[in-house]
PDB file of C-alpha atoms in Angstrom:
ATOM      1  CA  MET A1332     100.311 139.732  71.324  1.00  0.00           C
ATOM      2  CA  LYS A1333      96.548 139.878  70.599  1.00  0.00           C
ATOM      3  CA  GLY A1334      94.643 138.131  68.090  1.00  0.00           C
ATOM      4  CA  PHE A1335      92.564 134.985  67.305  1.00  0.00           C
ATOM      5  CA  SER A1336      92.686 131.915  65.143  1.00  0.00           C
ATOM      6  CA  PHE A1337      90.149 130.042  63.033  1.00  0.00           C
ATOM      7  CA  THR A1338      90.485 126.597  61.685  1.00  0.00           C
ATOM      8  CA  TYR A1339      88.251 124.716  59.316  1.00  0.00           C
ATOM      9  CA  ASP A1340      88.795 121.011  58.881  1.00  0.00           C
ATOM     10  CA  PHE A1341      86.965 119.091  55.837  1.00  0.00           C
ATOM     11  CA  ARG A1342      87.341 115.430  56.743  1.00  0.00           C
ATOM     12  CA  ARG A1343      87.774 113.077  53.967  1.00  0.00           C
ATOM     13  CA  SER A1344      84.712 112.906  51.634  1.00  0.00           C
ATOM     14  CA  GLY A1345      85.364 110.600  48.718  1.00  0.00           C
ATOM     15  CA  ASN A1346      88.931 111.355  47.662  1.00  0.00           C
ATOM     16  CA  LEU A1347      89.303 114.847  49.046  1.00  0.00           C
ATOM     17  CA  GLU A1348      90.290 116.305  52.386  1.00  0.00           C
ATOM     18  CA  PHE A1349      91.416 119.720  53.203  1.00  0.00           C
ATOM     19  CA  GLN A1350      92.258 122.024  56.181  1.00  0.00           C
ATOM     20  CA  VAL A1351      92.304 125.809  56.203  1.00  0.00           C
ATOM     21  CA  ALA A1352      93.585 127.935  59.107  1.00  0.00           C
ATOM     22  CA  TYR A1353      93.538 131.701  59.548  1.00  0.00           C
ATOM     23  CA  THR A1354      95.192 133.731  62.165  1.00  0.00           C
ATOM     24  CA  LEU A1355      94.928 137.512  62.898  1.00  0.00           C
ATOM     25  CA  GLN A1356      97.384 138.727  65.396  1.00  0.00           C
ATOM     26  CA  PHE A1357      98.935 142.153  66.570  1.00  0.00           C
ATOM     27  CA  ALA A1358     102.560 141.796  67.948  1.00  0.00           C
ATOM     28  CA  ASN A1359     103.504 144.884  69.865  1.00  0.00           C
ATOM     29  CA  GLY A1360     106.524 145.502  72.054  1.00  0.00           C
ATOM     30  CA  THR A1361     109.168 147.956  73.215  1.00  0.00           C
ATOM     31  CA  GLY A1362     111.766 146.184  70.944  1.00  0.00           C
ATOM     32  CA  SER A1363     112.263 143.345  68.511  1.00  0.00           C
ATOM     33  CA  ASP A1364     115.518 142.028  69.925  1.00  0.00           C
ATOM     34  CA  ALA A1365     117.953 142.403  72.928  1.00  0.00           C
ATOM     35  CA  ASN A1366     119.498 145.702  71.663  1.00  0.00           C
ATOM     36  CA  SER A1367     116.294 147.662  70.558  1.00  0.00           C
ATOM     37  CA  ALA A1368     116.217 149.777  73.684  1.00  0.00           C
ATOM     38  CA  SER A1369     119.998 150.239  74.390  1.00  0.00           C
ATOM     39  CA  GLY A1370     119.906 153.945  73.657  1.00  0.00           C
ATOM     40  CA  LEU A1371     117.033 154.577  76.035  1.00  0.00           C
ATOM     41  CA  THR A1372     118.315 153.377  79.241  1.00  0.00           C
ATOM     42  CA  ASN A1373     119.409 156.667  80.495  1.00  0.00           C
ATOM     43  CA  ARG A1374     115.963 158.159  79.784  1.00  0.00           C
ATOM     44  CA  GLY A1375     114.098 156.020  82.372  1.00  0.00           C
ATOM     45  CA  ILE A1376     111.549 153.455  81.856  1.00  0.00           C
ATOM     46  CA  ILE A1377     109.713 154.130  78.524  1.00  0.00           C
ATOM     47  CA  ARG A1378     106.669 151.871  77.946  1.00  0.00           C
ATOM     48  CA  ASN A1379     105.690 152.825  74.385  1.00  0.00           C
ATOM     49  CA  LEU A1380     104.657 149.880  72.325  1.00  0.00           C
ATOM     50  CA  TYR A1381     105.342 149.617  68.544  1.00  0.00           C
ATOM     51  CA  PRO A1382     104.821 146.854  65.994  1.00  0.00           C
ATOM     52  CA  THR A1383     107.740 144.449  66.275  1.00  0.00           C
ATOM     53  CA  ASN A1384     109.864 143.366  63.162  1.00  0.00           C
ATOM     54  CA  PHE A1385     107.982 140.038  63.169  1.00  0.00           C
ATOM     55  CA  ASP A1386     104.482 141.392  63.195  1.00  0.00           C
ATOM     56  CA  GLU A1387     102.453 139.264  60.980  1.00  0.00           C
ATOM     57  CA  ARG A1388      98.809 140.537  60.916  1.00  0.00           C
ATOM     58  CA  HIS A1389      97.362 137.965  58.578  1.00  0.00           C
ATOM     59  CA  ARG A1390      98.444 134.276  58.105  1.00  0.00           C
ATOM     60  CA  ILE A1391      96.578 131.720  55.923  1.00  0.00           C
ATOM     61  CA  ALA A1392      97.671 128.129  55.818  1.00  0.00           C
ATOM     62  CA  ALA A1393      95.926 125.456  53.708  1.00  0.00           C
ATOM     63  CA  ILE A1394      96.603 121.659  53.075  1.00  0.00           C
ATOM     64  CA  VAL A1395      94.659 119.841  50.269  1.00  0.00           C
ATOM     65  CA  ASP A1396      94.922 116.170  50.108  1.00  0.00           C
ATOM     66  CA  TYR A1397      93.603 114.028  47.205  1.00  0.00           C
ATOM     67  CA  ARG A1398      93.815 110.082  47.456  1.00  0.00           C
ATOM     68  CA  TYR A1399      92.963 107.248  45.176  1.00  0.00           C
ATOM     69  CA  PHE A1400      92.109 104.143  47.096  1.00  0.00           C
ATOM     70  CA  SER A1401      92.294 100.493  46.271  1.00  0.00           C
ATOM     71  CA  GLY A1402      89.594  97.756  45.903  1.00  0.00           C
ATOM     72  CA  LYS A1403      85.877  98.730  45.366  1.00  0.00           C
ATOM     73  CA  LEU A1404      86.443 102.200  46.429  1.00  0.00           C
ATOM     74  CA  TYR A1405      88.971 102.962  43.411  1.00  0.00           C
ATOM     75  CA  ASN A1406      87.450 105.328  40.996  1.00  0.00           C
ATOM     76  CA  GLY A1407      90.508 106.525  39.166  1.00  0.00           C
ATOM     77  CA  PRO A1408      91.762 105.735  35.662  1.00  0.00           C
ATOM     78  CA  VAL A1409      92.341 102.266  34.383  1.00  0.00           C
ATOM     79  CA  LEU A1410      94.918 101.430  31.638  1.00  0.00           C
ATOM     80  CA  PHE A1411      94.984  97.823  30.059  1.00  0.00           C
ATOM     81  CA  GLY A1412      93.063  96.582  33.042  1.00  0.00           C
ATOM     82  CA  LYS A1413      95.307  98.040  35.665  1.00  0.00           C
ATOM     83  CA  LYS A1414      94.510 100.665  38.254  1.00  0.00           C
ATOM     84  CA  ILE A1415      97.436 102.966  37.612  1.00  0.00           C
ATOM     85  CA  PHE A1416      96.886 105.255  40.515  1.00  0.00           C
ATOM     86  CA  GLN A1417      95.795 102.629  43.071  1.00  0.00           C
ATOM     87  CA  ASN A1418      96.926 103.766  46.559  1.00  0.00           C
ATOM     88  CA  ALA A1419      98.447 107.076  45.252  1.00  0.00           C
ATOM     89  CA  GLY A1420      97.741 110.668  46.139  1.00  0.00           C
ATOM     90  CA  ALA A1421      98.833 114.202  45.910  1.00  0.00           C
ATOM     91  CA  ASN A1422      99.219 116.843  48.635  1.00  0.00           C
ATOM     92  CA  LEU A1423      99.419 120.470  48.370  1.00  0.00           C
ATOM     93  CA  GLN A1424     100.368 122.896  51.187  1.00  0.00           C
ATOM     94  CA  ILE A1425     100.051 126.660  50.896  1.00  0.00           C
ATOM     95  CA  ASN A1426     101.142 129.364  53.320  1.00  0.00           C
ATOM     96  CA  ALA A1427     100.606 133.062  52.972  1.00  0.00           C
ATOM     97  CA  VAL A1428     101.667 135.870  55.263  1.00  0.00           C
ATOM     98  CA  SER A1429     100.938 139.644  55.108  1.00  0.00           C
ATOM     99  CA  GLY A1430     100.898 142.854  57.164  1.00  0.00           C
ATOM    100  CA  ARG A1431     104.617 142.863  58.038  1.00  0.00           C
ATOM    101  CA  PRO A1432     105.684 146.722  58.814  1.00  0.00           C
ATOM    102  CA  TYR A1433     108.544 146.935  56.496  1.00  0.00           C
ATOM    103  CA  THR A1434     110.947 144.817  54.300  1.00  0.00           C
ATOM    104  CA  GLN A1435     114.501 144.472  55.635  1.00  0.00           C
ATOM    105  CA  SER A1436     117.295 145.636  53.353  1.00  0.00           C
ATOM    106  CA  SER A1437     121.008 145.431  53.433  1.00  0.00           C
ATOM    107  CA  GLN A1438     123.755 147.942  52.593  1.00  0.00           C
ATOM    108  CA  PRO A1439     125.736 147.280  49.485  1.00  0.00           C
ATOM    109  CA  ASP A1440     129.447 146.791  49.679  1.00  0.00           C
ATOM    110  CA  ALA A1441     132.013 148.186  47.185  1.00  0.00           C
ATOM    111  CA  PHE A1442     133.812 145.730  44.995  1.00  0.00           C
ATOM    112  CA  GLY A1443     137.181 147.565  45.043  1.00  0.00           C
ATOM    113  CA  GLY A1444     138.666 150.593  43.612  1.00  0.00           C
ATOM    114  CA  SER A1445     139.654 153.772  45.311  1.00  0.00           C
ATOM    115  CA  VAL A1446     137.627 155.218  48.241  1.00  0.00           C
ATOM    116  CA  ILE A1447     137.251 158.954  48.192  1.00  0.00           C
TER     117      ILE A1447
END
């Protein structure tokens, strides 16, 4: 595997905090599982590298956190004199992946009837 990662961490400023991570990687190998090279053993040692089944070139992960605080720091909505979101918050997590070499598929099965 070859690649690099980059992370940006925005520490809490007011009510908002977020983290973003980006990874670029190249996963090459002689096979993706234990049986990938089973038919090649009689040909000798072959050292050709190909992208594996789990090759994810680009990965982005983000976490966004928004919090209301209590006391004098509270700046949220007030309803009938009550701080309705006091000590509450919301958290959003996002993951995105691209660059896989193919999408796996399955073979359809017949439901019955006659087989010719």
